[in-house]
PDB file of C-alpha atoms and ligand atoms in Angstrom:
ATOM      1  CA  MET A 246      -0.127   0.112   0.293  1.00 52.00           C
ATOM      2  CA  LEU A 247       2.771   2.441   0.889  1.00 70.00           C
ATOM      3  CA  GLN A 248       5.021   1.153  -1.841  1.00 79.00           C
ATOM      4  CA  ASP A 249       2.087   2.519  -3.999  1.00 84.00           C
ATOM      5  CA  ASP A 250       2.282   5.579  -2.867  1.00 81.00           C
ATOM      6  CA  PHE A 251       5.344   5.988  -2.894  1.00 84.00           C
ATOM      7  CA  LYS A 252       5.109   5.155  -6.895  1.00 88.00           C
ATOM      8  CA  LYS A 253       2.711   7.134  -7.539  1.00 87.00           C
ATOM      9  CA  ILE A 254       4.454  10.387  -6.277  1.00 83.00           C
ATOM     10  CA  LEU A 255       7.581   9.706  -7.724  1.00 86.00           C
ATOM     11  CA  LYS A 256       5.434   9.720 -10.890  1.00 89.00           C
ATOM     12  CA  GLU A 257       3.240  12.144 -10.461  1.00 88.00           C
ATOM     13  CA  LYS A 258       7.141  14.021 -10.142  1.00 85.00           C
ATOM     14  CA  GLY A 259       8.478  12.937 -13.249  1.00 89.00           C
ATOM     15  CA  LEU A 260      10.907  10.418 -11.821  1.00 89.00           C
ATOM     16  CA  LYS A 261      11.583   6.953 -12.634  1.00 92.00           C
ATOM     17  CA  ILE A 262      10.804   4.294 -10.277  1.00 91.00           C
ATOM     18  CA  THR A 263      14.600   2.895  -9.375  1.00 92.00           C
ATOM     19  CA  LYS A 264      15.698   0.518  -7.018  1.00 91.00           C
ATOM     20  CA  GLN A 265      17.406   2.298  -5.049  1.00 91.00           C
ATOM     21  CA  ARG A 266      14.577   4.949  -4.184  1.00 92.00           C
ATOM     22  CA  MET A 267      12.404   1.881  -3.627  1.00 91.00           C
ATOM     23  CA  VAL A 268      14.572   0.459  -1.187  1.00 92.00           C
ATOM     24  CA  VAL A 269      15.109   3.971   0.843  1.00 93.00           C
ATOM     25  CA  LEU A 270      12.190   4.954   1.289  1.00 90.00           C
ATOM     26  CA  LYS A 271      11.059   1.204   2.549  1.00 89.00           C
ATOM     27  CA  ALA A 272      13.929   1.257   4.614  1.00 91.00           C
ATOM     28  CA  LEU A 273      12.346   4.051   6.270  1.00 90.00           C
ATOM     29  CA  ALA A 274       8.932   3.339   6.174  1.00 85.00           C
ATOM     30  CA  SER A 275       9.531   0.149   8.156  1.00 85.00           C
ATOM     31  CA  CYS A 276      11.761   2.202  11.038  1.00 79.00           C
ATOM     32  CA  GLU A 277       9.570   5.046  11.196  1.00 74.00           C
ATOM     33  CA  ASP A 278       9.821   5.642  14.537  1.00 77.00           C
ATOM     34  CA  LYS A 279      13.962   5.026  14.727  1.00 85.00           C
ATOM     35  CA  HIS A 280      15.351   7.906  13.051  1.00 90.00           C
ATOM     36  CA  LEU A 281      18.244   6.979  11.147  1.00 93.00           C
ATOM     37  CA  THR A 282      21.192   8.142  10.127  1.00 95.00           C
ATOM     38  CA  ALA A 283      22.603   7.907   6.546  1.00 96.00           C
ATOM     39  CA  GLU A 284      24.992   5.212   7.900  1.00 96.00           C
ATOM     40  CA  GLU A 285      21.829   3.009   9.558  1.00 95.00           C
ATOM     41  CA  ILE A 286      20.200   3.875   6.246  1.00 96.00           C
ATOM     42  CA  TYR A 287      22.353   2.329   4.362  1.00 97.00           C
ATOM     43  CA  GLU A 288      22.926  -0.906   6.508  1.00 96.00           C
ATOM     44  CA  ILE A 289      19.368  -1.484   6.120  1.00 95.00           C
ATOM     45  CA  VAL A 290      18.885  -0.984   2.329  1.00 95.00           C
ATOM     46  CA  LYS A 291      22.278  -3.401   2.287  1.00 94.00           C
ATOM     47  CA  ALA A 292      20.648  -6.511   3.540  1.00 91.00           C
ATOM     48  CA  ASP A 293      17.555  -5.945   0.350  1.00 85.00           C
ATOM     49  CA  PHE A 294      20.102  -5.132  -2.385  1.00 91.00           C
ATOM     50  CA  PRO A 295      23.961  -5.684  -1.354  1.00 93.00           C
ATOM     51  CA  GLU A 296      25.356  -4.110  -4.362  1.00 93.00           C
ATOM     52  CA  ILE A 297      24.045  -0.316  -3.554  1.00 94.00           C
ATOM     53  CA  GLY A 298      26.823   1.934  -2.321  1.00 95.00           C
ATOM     54  CA  LEU A 299      26.740   4.385   0.504  1.00 95.00           C
ATOM     55  CA  ALA A 300      26.732   7.686  -1.883  1.00 96.00           C
ATOM     56  CA  THR A 301      23.971   6.197  -3.838  1.00 96.00           C
ATOM     57  CA  VAL A 302      22.272   6.256  -0.695  1.00 96.00           C
ATOM     58  CA  TYR A 303      23.126   9.442   0.112  1.00 96.00           C
ATOM     59  CA  ARG A 304      22.056  10.704  -2.835  1.00 96.00           C
ATOM     60  CA  THR A 305      19.051   9.166  -3.020  1.00 95.00           C
ATOM     61  CA  ILE A 306      18.327  10.202   0.374  1.00 95.00           C
ATOM     62  CA  GLN A 307      18.433  13.989  -1.191  1.00 95.00           C
ATOM     63  CA  LEU A 308      16.701  13.837  -3.656  1.00 93.00           C
ATOM     64  CA  LEU A 309      13.399  12.159  -1.371  1.00 91.00           C
ATOM     65  CA  VAL A 310      14.158  14.927   1.077  1.00 91.00           C
ATOM     66  CA  GLY A 311      14.103  17.135  -1.731  1.00 88.00           C
ATOM     67  CA  LEU A 312      10.584  15.922  -2.510  1.00 84.00           C
ATOM     68  CA  ASP A 313       9.501  15.985   0.933  1.00 81.00           C
ATOM     69  CA  LEU A 314       9.090  12.550   0.887  1.00 85.00           C
ATOM     70  CA  VAL A 315      11.565  12.475   3.702  1.00 89.00           C
ATOM     71  CA  GLU A 316      12.696  14.757   6.496  1.00 88.00           C
ATOM     72  CA  SER A 317      16.130  15.633   7.897  1.00 90.00           C
ATOM     73  CA  ILE A 318      16.295  16.016  11.303  1.00 88.00           C
ATOM     74  CA  GLN A 319      18.973  17.631  13.446  1.00 86.00           C
ATOM     75  CA  LEU A 320      18.184  16.935  17.065  1.00 80.00           C
ATOM     76  CA  GLY A 321      21.733  18.361  18.743  1.00 77.00           C
ATOM     77  CA  ASP A 322      23.769  15.007  18.854  1.00 80.00           C
ATOM     78  CA  GLY A 323      26.022  16.180  16.047  1.00 87.00           C
ATOM     79  CA  TYR A 324      24.031  13.640  13.612  1.00 90.00           C
ATOM     80  CA  VAL A 325      21.589  14.386  10.890  1.00 94.00           C
ATOM     81  CA  ARG A 326      18.663  11.987  10.910  1.00 93.00           C
ATOM     82  CA  TYR A 327      15.756  10.995   7.804  1.00 94.00           C
ATOM     83  CA  GLU A 328      11.917  10.239   8.641  1.00 90.00           C
ATOM     84  CA  ILE A 329       9.126   9.227   6.279  1.00 85.00           C
ATOM     85  CA  GLY A 330       8.332  12.922   5.412  1.00 79.00           C
ATOM     86  CA  LYS A 331       4.179  14.052   4.672  1.00 67.00           C
ATOM     87  CA  PHE A 332       2.501  11.922   2.117  1.00 61.00           C
ATOM     88  CA  GLN A 333      -0.253  13.253   0.479  1.00 50.00           C
ATOM     89  CA  GLY A 334      -3.354  14.730   2.699  1.00 52.00           C
ATOM     90  CA  GLU A 335      -1.476  14.450   5.336  1.00 54.00           C
ATOM     91  CA  GLU A 336      -0.591  16.947   7.871  1.00 55.00           C
ATOM     92  CA  THR A 337       3.234  18.633   7.817  1.00 52.00           C
ATOM     93  CA  HIS A 338       4.086  16.777  10.360  1.00 64.00           C
ATOM     94  CA  HIS A 339       3.153  13.585  12.447  1.00 68.00           C
ATOM     95  CA  HIS A 340       5.031  13.900  15.677  1.00 81.00           C
ATOM     96  CA  HIS A 341       7.539  15.849  18.552  1.00 87.00           C
ATOM     97  CA  HIS A 342      10.735  14.534  19.990  1.00 90.00           C
ATOM     98  CA  LEU A 343      11.383  14.106  22.900  1.00 92.00           C
ATOM     99  CA  ILE A 344      14.996  13.224  23.772  1.00 91.00           C
ATOM    100  CA  CYS A 345      16.893  11.380  26.514  1.00 93.00           C
ATOM    101  CA  LEU A 346      19.974  13.652  27.508  1.00 92.00           C
ATOM    102  CA  GLU A 347      21.278  10.641  29.034  1.00 93.00           C
ATOM    103  CA  CYS A 348      21.378   8.034  26.628  1.00 92.00           C
ATOM    104  CA  GLY A 349      20.321   9.812  23.780  1.00 88.00           C
ATOM    105  CA  LYS A 350      17.692   7.956  22.909  1.00 88.00           C
ATOM    106  CA  ILE A 351      14.938   9.793  20.614  1.00 88.00           C
ATOM    107  CA  ILE A 352      11.052   9.245  21.310  1.00 89.00           C
ATOM    108  CA  SER A 353       8.510  10.079  19.279  1.00 86.00           C
ATOM    109  CA  PHE A 354       5.381  11.740  21.062  1.00 86.00           C
ATOM    110  CA  ARG A 355       2.570  11.555  19.012  1.00 79.00           C
ATOM    111  CA  ASP A 356      -0.036  14.159  21.087  1.00 78.00           C
ATOM    112  CA  ASP A 357      -0.097  17.148  19.440  1.00 77.00           C
ATOM    113  CA  LEU A 358      -1.120  20.272  21.893  1.00 82.00           C
ATOM    114  CA  LEU A 359      -0.241  23.492  19.901  1.00 87.00           C
ATOM    115  CA  ASP A 360      -3.720  23.995  18.156  1.00 85.00           C
ATOM    116  CA  GLU A 361      -4.258  25.967  20.572  1.00 88.00           C
ATOM    117  CA  LEU A 362      -1.541  28.110  20.471  1.00 91.00           C
ATOM    118  CA  GLU A 363      -1.007  28.412  17.624  1.00 91.00           C
ATOM    119  CA  ALA A 364      -4.983  29.885  17.141  1.00 92.00           C
ATOM    120  CA  ARG A 365      -4.156  32.149  19.880  1.00 95.00           C
ATOM    121  CA  ILE A 366      -1.005  33.760  17.954  1.00 95.00           C
ATOM    122  CA  MET A 367      -2.935  34.319  15.216  1.00 95.00           C
ATOM    123  CA  GLU A 368      -5.409  35.934  17.129  1.00 96.00           C
ATOM    124  CA  SER A 369      -2.768  38.287  18.717  1.00 97.00           C
ATOM    125  CA  ALA A 370      -0.132  38.044  16.304  1.00 96.00           C
ATOM    126  CA  SER A 371      -1.942  37.958  12.832  1.00 96.00           C
ATOM    127  CA  PHE A 372       0.574  35.622  12.192  1.00 96.00           C
ATOM    128  CA  GLN A 373       0.008  32.338  10.574  1.00 93.00           C
ATOM    129  CA  VAL A 374       1.905  29.430  11.824  1.00 89.00           C
ATOM    130  CA  ILE A 375       2.050  26.505   9.598  1.00 83.00           C
ATOM    131  CA  ASN A 376       4.364  24.614  10.688  1.00 80.00           C
ATOM    132  CA  HIS A 377       6.529  23.985  14.100  1.00 84.00           C
ATOM    133  CA  GLU A 378       9.077  21.577  15.462  1.00 81.00           C
ATOM    134  CA  VAL A 379       9.283  20.661  19.042  1.00 85.00           C
ATOM    135  CA  LYS A 380      12.126  19.372  20.911  1.00 88.00           C
ATOM    136  CA  LEU A 381      11.778  18.375  24.654  1.00 92.00           C
ATOM    137  CA  TYR A 382      14.985  17.294  26.152  1.00 94.00           C
ATOM    138  CA  GLY A 383      15.065  15.243  29.797  1.00 95.00           C
ATOM    139  CA  TYR A 384      15.449  11.874  30.986  1.00 96.00           C
ATOM    140  CA  CYS A 385      13.807   8.646  29.790  1.00 96.00           C
ATOM    141  CA  LYS A 386      12.418   6.012  31.979  1.00 96.00           C
ATOM    142  CA  GLU A 387      15.332   3.910  31.951  1.00 96.00           C
ATOM    143  CA  CYS A 388      17.816   6.815  32.949  1.00 96.00           C
ATOM    144  CA  LEU A 389      14.902   8.794  35.167  1.00 96.00           C
ATOM    145  CA  GLU A 390      14.819   5.322  37.238  1.00 95.00           C
ATOM    146  CA  LYS A 391      18.598   4.758  37.488  1.00 94.00           C
ATOM    147  CA  ARG A 392      19.484   8.438  38.410  1.00 90.00           C
ATOM    148  CA  GLN A 393      16.608   7.513  41.197  1.00 90.00           C
ATOM    149  CA  LYS A 394      18.232   4.534  41.965  1.00 90.00           C
ATOM    150  CA  SER A 395      21.587   6.696  42.517  1.00 87.00           C
ATOM    151  CA  GLN A 396      20.199   9.123  44.463  1.00 81.00           C
ATOM    152  CA  SER A 397      18.434   6.689  47.113  1.00 70.00           C
TER     153      SER A 397
HETATM  154 ZN1  LIG B 239      17.525   7.664  28.891  1.00 94.28          ZN
HETATM  155 ZN1  LIG B 240      10.495  11.845  14.369  1.00 94.28          ZN
HETATM  156 ZN1  LIG B 241       3.045  19.331  16.498  1.00 94.28          ZN
END
């Protein structure tokens, strides 16, 4: 189903449906909440497609980012990470990021409580917000437990 969406979008943009493009999109779609780096995508893709090179994977990712099919994110750990972007009819983004300061884990948080804030900004500043990016820093459940144990 997602495969068909990919193909349709590539076709609409006048791009060829190549195996490289399909395997990179598939890797990202199957690891939606993992926030993979280009090297990690390469490792996954290689299993399916051993003859692919890292440079091709990079190029393919950049192309897909340019088409909004893939989003690049920087979460402050020095890596550029990628996740599947928006597809037709979807909202501009689908989750926020919780980042653990201790272990570096990235957790996706799906509740979006910012609609009200955006409405208020429109009202008071006549500024129309079309997108936002939220990163929340703190400690994950496991690290929190470890910290509490070491303190007692
Ligand atoms: Zn943690
Ligand atoms: Zn994400
Ligand atoms: Zn949001």
